[in-house]
Short mmCIF file of C-alpha atoms and ligand atoms in Angstrom, two decimals:
data_model
loop_
_atom_site.label_atom_id
_atom_site.label_comp_id
_atom_site.label_asym_id
_atom_site.label_seq_id
_atom_site.Cartn_x
_atom_site.Cartn_y
_atom_site.Cartn_z
CA MET R 52 26.25 -30.15 -8.33
CA GLU R 53 28.08 -27.41 -6.37
CA LYS R 54 25.60 -24.08 -5.58
CA MET R 55 28.38 -22.15 -7.71
CA GLU R 56 27.70 -24.52 -10.46
CA LEU R 57 23.81 -24.21 -10.36
CA ALA R 58 24.05 -20.44 -10.19
CA GLU R 59 26.22 -19.84 -13.15
CA GLN R 60 23.68 -22.22 -14.94
CA LYS R 61 20.49 -20.80 -14.18
CA LEU R 62 22.32 -16.98 -15.40
CA ARG R 63 22.90 -18.96 -18.59
CA LYS R 64 19.96 -19.95 -19.03
CA TYR R 65 18.30 -16.65 -18.64
CA HIS R 66 20.75 -14.53 -20.89
CA GLN R 67 22.16 -12.98 -17.09
CA GLU R 68 25.95 -13.77 -18.00
CA HIS R 69 26.99 -10.06 -17.41
CA ILE R 70 26.44 -11.13 -13.59
CA LEU R 71 29.01 -14.09 -14.03
CA PRO R 72 32.17 -11.62 -13.19
CA PHE R 73 30.12 -10.71 -9.75
CA LEU R 74 30.32 -14.48 -9.19
CA GLN R 75 34.05 -14.75 -10.05
CA ASN R 76 35.36 -11.38 -8.50
CA SER R 77 33.62 -11.12 -5.18
CA ASN R 78 34.76 -12.02 -1.47
CA GLU R 79 33.74 -15.15 -0.47
CA GLN R 80 30.72 -13.61 2.06
CA LYS R 81 29.32 -11.69 -0.87
CA LYS R 82 29.66 -14.78 -3.46
CA GLU R 83 27.49 -16.67 -0.92
CA GLU R 84 25.09 -13.99 -0.77
CA LEU R 85 24.81 -13.43 -4.42
CA ILE R 86 24.61 -17.12 -5.32
CA ASP R 87 21.73 -17.95 -2.78
CA GLN R 88 20.07 -14.75 -4.21
CA ILE R 89 20.19 -16.52 -7.94
CA LEU R 90 19.20 -20.09 -6.61
CA GLN R 91 16.06 -18.36 -4.93
CA MET R 92 15.22 -16.17 -7.22
CA ASP R 93 12.18 -16.88 -10.10
CA ILE R 94 14.14 -15.34 -12.71
CA GLU R 95 11.57 -17.33 -14.90
CA GLU R 96 8.94 -15.19 -13.71
CA ILE R 97 10.85 -11.94 -13.87
CA MET R 98 11.78 -12.58 -17.75
CA HIS R 99 7.70 -13.59 -18.19
CA LEU R 100 6.67 -9.77 -16.77
CA TYR R 101 9.64 -8.53 -18.92
CA GLU R 102 8.42 -9.85 -22.03
CA GLN R 103 4.54 -9.19 -21.40
CA ALA R 104 6.13 -5.57 -19.87
CA LEU R 105 7.25 -4.92 -24.08
CA GLN R 106 4.15 -5.48 -25.72
CA PRO R 107 1.93 -2.69 -26.54
CA ILE R 108 -0.67 -2.26 -23.81
CA GLN R 109 -4.09 -4.30 -24.73
CA TYR R 110 -7.41 -2.33 -23.98
CA GLN R 111 -9.60 -5.57 -23.69
CA ASN R 112 -13.40 -4.89 -24.38
CA THR R 113 -14.21 -3.70 -20.73
CA THR R 114 -17.58 -2.29 -19.58
CA ILE R 115 -16.89 0.93 -16.92
CA GLU R 116 -20.31 1.26 -15.03
CA PRO R 117 -20.47 3.57 -12.00
CA VAL R 118 -21.05 2.29 -8.57
CA VAL R 119 -23.26 3.30 -5.94
CA SER R 120 -21.94 4.45 -2.34
CA LYS R 121 -23.23 6.24 0.70
CA ASN R 122 -22.71 9.55 1.57
CA LYS R 123 -22.37 9.83 5.24
CA GLU R 124 -23.72 13.23 5.09
CA THR R 125 -26.75 12.09 3.70
CA LEU R 126 -27.60 9.06 6.05
CA SER R 127 -30.21 9.59 7.82
CA VAL R 128 -29.74 9.92 11.72
CA GLU R 129 -31.19 6.21 12.08
CA GLU R 130 -29.07 4.86 9.63
CA LYS R 131 -25.92 6.39 10.97
CA LYS R 132 -26.76 5.54 14.12
CA THR R 133 -27.41 1.43 12.92
CA TYR R 134 -24.10 1.28 11.24
CA THR R 135 -21.99 3.35 13.92
CA LYS R 136 -23.66 0.83 16.43
CA LEU R 137 -22.74 -2.40 14.79
CA GLY R 138 -19.09 -0.95 13.95
CA GLU R 139 -18.87 0.32 17.42
CA GLU R 140 -19.48 -3.40 18.90
CA VAL R 141 -17.07 -5.17 16.46
CA ILE R 142 -14.19 -2.93 17.96
CA LYS R 143 -14.94 -3.57 21.19
CA ARG R 144 -15.23 -6.82 21.20
CA GLY R 145 -11.59 -6.93 19.88
CA GLU R 146 -12.53 -8.20 15.97
CA TYR R 147 -10.72 -5.46 14.69
CA ALA R 148 -7.38 -5.23 13.74
CA VAL R 149 -5.55 -2.54 11.60
CA ALA R 150 -2.64 -2.97 9.20
CA THR R 151 -0.51 -0.20 7.32
CA MET R 152 1.52 -0.29 4.53
CA ALA R 153 4.68 1.17 4.98
CA GLY R 154 6.71 -0.73 2.30
CA GLY R 155 6.65 1.96 -0.12
CA GLN R 156 9.89 4.20 -1.08
CA GLY R 157 9.09 7.41 -1.02
CA THR R 158 10.52 8.10 -4.02
CA ARG R 159 8.15 11.49 -4.64
CA LEU R 160 8.86 12.81 -1.23
CA GLY R 161 12.45 12.15 -1.87
CA CYS R 162 13.11 10.70 1.43
CA HIS R 163 15.94 8.05 2.46
CA GLY R 164 14.64 5.38 4.42
CA PRO R 165 10.81 4.77 5.80
CA LYS R 166 8.29 6.95 4.86
CA GLY R 167 6.89 6.57 8.21
CA LYS R 168 10.30 8.48 9.61
CA PHE R 169 9.58 11.72 8.05
CA LYS R 170 8.32 14.72 10.47
CA LEU R 171 5.63 16.67 9.37
CA ASP R 172 5.71 19.95 10.86
CA VAL R 173 2.95 20.42 12.88
CA GLY R 174 2.50 20.86 16.85
CA GLU R 175 5.13 21.96 18.91
CA ASN R 176 8.25 19.69 17.75
CA GLY R 177 6.54 18.18 14.83
CA LYS R 178 5.18 14.28 13.75
CA TYR R 179 6.38 11.48 12.56
CA LEU R 180 3.79 9.96 9.77
CA PHE R 181 3.99 6.84 12.26
CA GLU R 182 3.32 8.90 15.04
CA ILE R 183 0.30 10.18 13.52
CA LEU R 184 -1.18 6.93 12.87
CA ALA R 185 -0.12 5.73 16.59
CA GLU R 186 -1.88 8.63 18.09
CA ASN R 187 -5.25 7.93 15.63
CA LEU R 188 -4.99 4.26 16.83
CA ILE R 189 -4.51 5.51 20.67
CA LEU R 190 -7.79 7.80 20.38
CA ALA R 191 -9.57 4.76 19.21
CA ASN R 192 -8.18 2.66 21.81
CA ASN R 193 -9.05 4.63 24.57
CA LYS R 194 -12.75 5.47 23.35
CA TYR R 195 -13.62 1.67 22.94
CA GLU R 196 -11.65 0.39 25.58
CA THR R 197 -9.54 -1.86 23.62
CA VAL R 198 -6.21 -2.08 22.43
CA ILE R 199 -6.30 -2.58 18.46
CA PRO R 200 -3.63 -4.82 17.12
CA TRP R 201 -1.57 -2.94 14.77
CA TYR R 202 0.58 -4.64 11.65
CA ILE R 203 2.93 -2.64 9.98
CA MET R 204 4.14 -3.73 6.54
CA THR R 205 7.66 -3.04 5.76
CA SER R 206 9.74 -3.71 3.08
CA LYS R 207 13.45 -5.77 3.26
CA GLU R 208 15.13 -2.68 2.37
CA ASN R 209 13.50 -0.25 5.18
CA ASN R 210 12.56 -3.11 7.90
CA GLN R 211 15.22 -3.09 9.90
CA GLU R 212 15.30 0.91 10.23
CA THR R 213 11.66 0.81 10.90
CA VAL R 214 11.48 -1.99 13.93
CA ASP R 215 14.76 0.49 15.24
CA PHE R 216 12.76 3.47 14.81
CA PHE R 217 9.70 2.51 16.92
CA MET R 218 12.07 1.20 19.80
CA GLU R 219 13.75 4.20 19.80
CA GLN R 220 10.49 5.99 20.27
CA ASN R 221 9.46 4.09 22.68
CA TYR R 222 6.22 2.68 20.43
CA PHE R 223 4.70 6.25 20.67
CA GLY R 224 3.40 5.05 23.62
CA TYR R 225 1.47 2.00 21.72
CA PRO R 226 1.45 -1.26 23.76
CA LYS R 227 4.26 -2.67 22.05
CA GLU R 228 2.90 -6.42 22.34
CA LYS R 229 0.31 -5.46 19.79
CA ILE R 230 2.60 -4.26 17.27
CA THR R 231 3.90 -6.78 14.79
CA PHE R 232 6.29 -5.69 11.97
CA PHE R 233 6.24 -7.93 8.59
CA THR R 234 8.12 -7.54 5.60
CA GLN R 235 6.51 -7.79 2.13
CA GLY R 236 8.12 -9.57 -1.06
CA GLU R 237 10.13 -8.30 -3.66
CA LEU R 238 10.83 -8.39 -7.40
CA PRO R 239 14.18 -7.56 -9.12
CA LEU R 240 14.17 -4.86 -11.42
CA ILE R 241 15.08 -5.22 -15.27
CA SER R 242 16.38 -3.11 -17.84
CA LYS R 243 14.92 -2.32 -21.29
CA GLU R 244 16.77 -5.25 -22.91
CA GLY R 245 16.22 -7.85 -20.34
CA LYS R 246 19.31 -7.84 -17.90
CA LEU R 247 19.16 -8.08 -14.01
CA PHE R 248 20.71 -5.24 -12.46
CA ILE R 249 23.73 -5.71 -10.06
CA GLY R 250 23.39 -3.11 -6.91
CA GLU R 251 26.14 -1.24 -4.92
CA ASP R 252 25.92 -4.22 -2.44
CA GLY R 253 26.97 -6.31 -5.32
CA LYS R 254 23.36 -8.20 -5.05
CA ILE R 255 20.92 -8.35 -7.79
CA LYS R 256 18.66 -5.20 -7.17
CA GLU R 257 15.28 -5.81 -6.18
CA ALA R 258 12.55 -3.56 -5.19
CA SER R 259 9.06 -4.23 -3.53
CA ASP R 260 5.89 -6.01 -5.27
CA GLY R 261 3.39 -3.26 -4.62
CA ASN R 262 1.26 -2.65 -2.33
CA GLY R 263 -0.72 -5.78 -3.37
CA GLY R 264 1.98 -7.58 -1.81
CA ILE R 265 0.17 -7.24 1.50
CA PHE R 266 -2.23 -10.23 1.27
CA THR R 267 0.89 -13.18 0.41
CA SER R 268 2.45 -11.53 3.12
CA LEU R 269 0.27 -11.55 5.42
CA LYS R 270 0.09 -15.37 4.84
CA LYS R 271 3.90 -16.05 4.20
CA HIS R 272 4.24 -14.92 7.87
CA HIS R 273 1.54 -16.42 9.37
CA LEU R 274 -0.58 -13.62 10.25
CA LEU R 275 -3.73 -14.46 9.18
CA GLU R 276 -3.78 -17.57 11.64
CA LYS R 277 -2.39 -15.43 14.03
CA MET R 278 -5.37 -12.91 13.90
CA GLU R 279 -8.11 -15.83 13.22
CA LYS R 280 -6.72 -16.85 16.30
CA GLU R 281 -7.29 -13.88 18.46
CA GLY R 282 -10.53 -13.53 17.14
CA THR R 283 -10.05 -11.03 14.63
CA LYS R 284 -12.68 -10.94 11.99
CA TRP R 285 -12.37 -7.34 10.27
CA ILE R 286 -9.02 -5.86 9.16
CA PHE R 287 -8.18 -2.36 8.08
CA ILE R 288 -5.93 -1.57 5.97
CA GLY R 289 -4.61 1.83 5.19
CA GLY R 290 -1.22 3.81 3.73
CA VAL R 291 1.57 5.20 5.48
CA ASP R 292 1.25 8.80 4.53
CA ASN R 293 -2.50 10.32 4.91
CA VAL R 294 -2.47 12.15 8.09
CA LEU R 295 -6.23 12.42 7.93
CA LEU R 296 -6.57 8.72 7.76
CA GLN R 297 -9.45 7.64 9.90
CA MET R 298 -8.03 3.62 11.00
CA ALA R 299 -11.15 3.08 13.01
CA ASP R 300 -14.46 4.76 11.47
CA PRO R 301 -17.07 2.33 12.79
CA MET R 302 -19.59 3.72 10.16
CA ILE R 303 -18.07 1.68 7.63
CA ILE R 304 -17.53 -1.42 9.36
CA GLY R 305 -21.32 -1.46 10.51
CA LEU R 306 -22.29 -0.01 6.70
CA THR R 307 -20.31 -2.96 5.37
CA ILE R 308 -22.14 -5.59 8.00
CA ALA R 309 -25.37 -4.51 6.98
CA GLN R 310 -24.82 -4.62 3.01
CA ASN R 311 -23.42 -8.21 3.52
CA ASN R 312 -20.40 -7.45 2.24
CA SER R 313 -16.69 -8.55 2.91
CA ILE R 314 -15.16 -5.77 1.74
CA GLY R 315 -15.29 -1.87 2.39
CA ALA R 316 -13.65 1.20 1.53
CA LYS R 317 -13.85 5.10 2.22
CA SER R 318 -13.92 7.50 -0.20
CA THR R 319 -13.98 10.88 -0.75
CA LYS R 320 -15.81 13.33 -3.44
CA LYS R 321 -13.36 13.60 -6.54
CA ALA R 322 -12.61 18.11 -6.29
CA TYR R 323 -13.20 18.40 -9.87
CA PRO R 324 -13.75 16.07 -12.78
CA SER R 325 -9.95 16.28 -14.32
CA GLU R 326 -8.88 15.30 -10.92
CA LYS R 327 -5.77 12.76 -11.33
CA VAL R 328 -7.26 10.25 -8.89
CA GLY R 329 -8.19 6.98 -9.50
CA VAL R 330 -11.86 6.25 -8.45
CA TYR R 331 -14.25 3.54 -7.89
CA CYS R 332 -15.95 2.03 -10.52
CA LYS R 333 -17.52 -1.66 -12.01
CA LYS R 334 -15.39 -2.90 -14.63
CA ASN R 335 -16.94 -6.15 -16.38
CA GLY R 336 -19.53 -6.16 -13.57
CA LYS R 337 -16.83 -6.42 -10.73
CA PRO R 338 -15.77 -3.32 -7.95
CA ALA R 339 -12.73 -1.96 -9.62
CA ILE R 340 -10.81 1.33 -9.52
CA ILE R 341 -10.12 3.21 -12.57
CA GLU R 342 -7.44 5.22 -12.90
CA TYR R 343 -7.44 8.84 -14.41
CA THR R 344 -5.65 7.73 -17.34
CA GLU R 345 -7.62 5.23 -18.50
CA PHE R 346 -10.72 6.91 -19.12
CA PRO R 347 -12.24 6.15 -22.41
CA GLY R 348 -13.23 9.96 -24.03
CA ASN R 349 -15.05 12.16 -21.63
CA MET R 350 -16.32 9.31 -19.19
CA ALA R 351 -14.59 11.30 -16.38
CA GLU R 352 -16.92 14.21 -16.72
CA ALA R 353 -20.27 12.24 -16.86
CA VAL R 354 -22.86 13.72 -14.25
CA ASN R 355 -25.96 11.93 -12.94
CA ASP R 356 -29.16 14.16 -12.99
CA ASN R 357 -28.14 15.49 -9.74
CA GLY R 358 -25.39 16.82 -11.82
CA GLU R 359 -23.52 15.23 -9.76
CA LEU R 360 -20.24 12.86 -11.20
CA LEU R 361 -20.85 9.56 -11.67
CA PHE R 362 -17.50 8.51 -11.47
CA GLY R 363 -16.84 10.79 -8.34
CA ASP R 364 -15.60 8.61 -5.71
CA SER R 365 -11.77 8.45 -4.94
CA ASN R 366 -9.50 6.04 -3.86
CA ILE R 367 -8.10 7.12 -0.86
CA MET R 368 -6.57 3.69 0.18
CA CYS R 369 -8.91 3.15 3.18
CA ASN R 370 -10.87 -0.48 2.79
CA LEU R 371 -12.06 -2.62 4.97
CA PHE R 372 -11.48 -6.81 4.57
CA HIS R 373 -13.35 -9.39 6.36
CA ILE R 374 -10.77 -12.02 7.43
CA ASN R 375 -12.36 -14.82 5.45
CA CYS R 376 -12.21 -13.05 2.56
CA LEU R 377 -8.22 -12.03 3.32
CA LYS R 378 -7.60 -15.65 3.28
CA LYS R 379 -9.35 -16.11 -0.17
CA ILE R 380 -7.07 -13.28 -1.73
CA ALA R 381 -4.09 -14.49 0.09
CA GLU R 382 -4.21 -17.74 -2.29
CA LYS R 383 -4.54 -15.55 -5.48
CA LYS R 384 -2.18 -14.24 -7.42
CA LEU R 385 -2.55 -10.75 -8.34
CA PRO R 386 -1.61 -9.15 -11.54
CA TYR R 387 1.52 -6.49 -11.77
CA HIS R 388 1.22 -3.57 -12.94
CA LYS R 389 5.02 -2.15 -14.80
CA ALA R 390 6.63 1.21 -13.75
CA PHE R 391 9.88 2.35 -15.43
CA LYS R 392 12.18 4.13 -12.79
CA LYS R 393 15.75 4.75 -12.18
CA ALA R 394 18.23 2.48 -10.95
CA ASN R 395 22.10 2.92 -10.37
CA TYR R 396 24.02 -0.16 -11.11
CA LEU R 397 27.38 -1.43 -11.10
CA GLU R 398 29.00 -2.58 -14.38
CA GLU R 399 30.91 -5.67 -14.92
CA ASN R 400 34.25 -3.87 -14.25
CA GLY R 401 32.71 -2.90 -10.80
CA ASN R 402 32.11 0.85 -11.82
CA LEU R 403 29.32 2.34 -10.81
CA VAL R 404 26.63 4.03 -12.87
CA GLU R 405 24.51 6.57 -11.98
CA VAL R 406 21.54 7.21 -14.24
CA THR R 407 19.51 10.28 -14.99
CA GLU R 408 16.92 8.66 -16.75
CA PRO R 409 14.61 5.63 -15.95
CA ASN R 410 16.27 2.61 -17.22
CA ALA R 411 14.47 -0.12 -15.13
CA PHE R 412 11.01 -1.73 -15.09
CA LYS R 413 9.90 -2.11 -12.16
CA PHE R 414 6.41 -4.24 -10.97
CA GLU R 415 4.02 -3.47 -8.71
CA SER R 416 0.63 -5.55 -7.94
CA PHE R 417 -2.17 -2.93 -6.51
CA MET R 418 -4.40 -3.99 -3.56
CA PHE R 419 -7.23 -2.27 -5.59
CA ASP R 420 -6.82 -5.40 -8.25
CA SER R 421 -8.37 -8.08 -5.50
CA PHE R 422 -11.73 -6.50 -5.08
CA ASP R 423 -12.81 -8.36 -8.60
CA LEU R 424 -13.07 -11.36 -5.77
CA VAL R 425 -16.58 -10.41 -4.76
CA ASP R 426 -19.58 -8.82 -6.73
CA ASN R 427 -19.78 -5.63 -4.32
CA ILE R 428 -17.98 -3.57 -2.39
CA SER R 429 -19.44 -0.95 0.36
CA ILE R 430 -18.21 2.43 0.00
CA LEU R 431 -18.55 5.23 2.73
CA CYS R 432 -18.29 8.42 1.03
CA ASP R 433 -16.85 10.92 4.26
CA LYS R 434 -15.63 14.73 3.87
CA ARG R 435 -12.35 15.24 2.10
CA GLU R 436 -11.45 17.65 4.57
CA GLU R 437 -11.51 15.18 7.71
CA ASN R 438 -9.87 11.96 5.83
CA PHE R 439 -7.44 12.74 3.40
CA ALA R 440 -4.25 14.73 3.57
CA PRO R 441 -1.69 12.58 1.84
CA VAL R 442 2.30 13.71 1.59
CA LYS R 443 3.03 12.18 -1.42
CA ASN R 444 5.34 14.89 -3.26
CA ALA R 445 8.19 16.79 -1.89
CA GLU R 446 6.17 20.25 -2.80
CA GLY R 447 2.91 21.35 -4.08
CA LYS R 448 -0.27 19.12 -4.64
CA ASP R 449 -0.34 16.49 -1.70
CA SER R 450 3.04 17.48 -0.26
CA PRO R 451 4.12 18.38 3.49
CA GLU R 452 3.02 22.17 2.97
CA THR R 453 -0.84 20.96 2.45
CA ALA R 454 -0.66 18.05 4.44
CA LYS R 455 0.05 20.26 6.86
CA LYS R 456 -2.69 22.63 6.34
CA LEU R 457 -5.29 20.04 6.64
CA TYR R 458 -4.25 18.49 9.35
CA GLU R 459 -4.01 21.70 11.42
CA ALA R 460 -7.26 22.95 9.88
CA TYR R 461 -8.85 19.32 10.76
CA TRP R 462 -7.56 19.43 14.42
CA ASN R 463 -8.20 23.22 15.36
CA LYS R 464 -11.94 22.75 13.98
CA LYS R 465 -11.97 19.35 16.50
CA CYS R 466 -10.84 21.13 19.34
CA GLU R 467 -13.28 24.12 18.77
CA CYS R 468 -16.31 21.79 18.68
CA GLU R 469 -15.34 20.16 21.34
CA GLN R 470 -15.09 23.35 23.45
CA ASN R 471 -18.37 24.44 22.59
CA ARG R 472 -19.97 21.12 23.31
CA ALA R 473 -17.95 22.00 26.68
P1 UTP B 1324 2.48 4.73 -2.93
O1 UTP B 1324 3.13 4.41 -4.32
O2 UTP B 1324 1.41 6.25 -3.65
O3 UTP B 1324 3.92 5.53 -2.04
O4 UTP B 1324 2.19 3.94 -2.08
P2 UTP B 1324 5.40 5.38 -2.26
O5 UTP B 1324 5.59 3.93 -2.96
O6 UTP B 1324 5.88 5.55 -1.00
O7 UTP B 1324 5.99 6.48 -2.77
P3 UTP B 1324 6.12 6.75 -4.23
O8 UTP B 1324 5.15 6.26 -5.36
O9 UTP B 1324 8.04 6.09 -4.49
O10 UTP B 1324 6.70 8.42 -4.37
C1 UTP B 1324 0.78 4.20 -1.22
C2 UTP B 1324 0.95 3.20 0.03
O11 UTP B 1324 1.21 2.28 -0.05
C3 UTP B 1324 2.41 2.05 0.56
C4 UTP B 1324 3.30 3.07 0.64
O12 UTP B 1324 4.30 3.13 1.65
C5 UTP B 1324 2.00 3.93 0.84
O13 UTP B 1324 1.30 3.50 2.34
N1 UTP B 1324 3.00 1.06 -0.40
C6 UTP B 1324 3.58 0.93 -1.73
C7 UTP B 1324 3.85 -0.64 -0.03
O14 UTP B 1324 3.60 -0.66 1.55
N2 UTP B 1324 4.79 -1.48 -0.64
C8 UTP B 1324 4.79 -0.73 -1.76
O15 UTP B 1324 5.65 -1.80 -2.72
C9 UTP B 1324 4.29 0.58 -2.30
#
């Protein structure tokens, strides 16, 4: 049967007949692209996710318990030494790699193109988010006399622009051969009525499948094999938009090894009980993140005998995985979470509809849903002002303005300390 016929049949099967006119009216090249997209797309899966999205959320009987973390500030000198030494050895032996999740859309920040191209107004000429990450890694490379392999996950949408940008910027001085770009997966958007959208490019509108897509994407691009071949044992995974992200902290590596775990995490203490952040906990006995919206009753305010919050370890997207654990996670299908977003689209007559209100379900998997593969994870709580300065919103909380202040305060303090030491 002709490809065209197969595509039409598939659209009819899932009640997507509104797409048929685009198959008829597009030019040959666009038609070909649309047909291929339809044939490759798992429409069955998206319809299943859509059906689920319409169901009211079922709160299962979940037990939520606190987890025990180690606070860097209260570790003994001996503990600090032991963990640091263990971690430093891993980095120096070349067993450490870093992956940056840069496939997000940065919608809250309102940026177009890769978020890592956003320039923060710091230093003489400002610094790009990617540049800040590169500088952070270069410092670690110099300190440990190694070159840490750097994996950068992009989206299909921003991949080319990211790769070109690194080239234009001469890779920010990072050894080019140690940087690997890879794209993450996508899922189609779908309307409240269960209809796929045609975007301005004449193709079905898709969007990145969430930061949890990193595991299967690493596998799909054979990067787990590459890591193994190169002797990588521990992989740090972090976001692109925290300008104080510590990407090579030996202490969390050492702590995770010493506690015999295969996942590690760095956290910072919640600023106040109602802060809108996800925190580490145990859900039904397994390590997890509980979002601020999910806390039953006044659990978010609960304190221990010392008056400390029982659920006070914020998720700052700063995680470490053993390669064997990554391999297992990559085999697993993480659940999808729904979001409702704005999506412009073409009507059957080709007119563009620019929406002002959300109209599309978007499905994303989250990295932290992988934690339930293990019984325990190691959590190292560190100072917020040295680890967390996210650029999320255009203004107000977690904005370029707040990140700039935190970034400058951190580096001024560090310089002062170094001068005093000298
Ligand atoms: P966020 O959801 O906080 O950032 O992702 P975002 O997607 O860039 O911004 P909004 O929500 O549209 O405003 C946290 C981290 O996960 C990455 C982001 O790039 C960021 O580093 N991410 C997110 C991906 O790599 N892929 C995704 O599909 C989603």
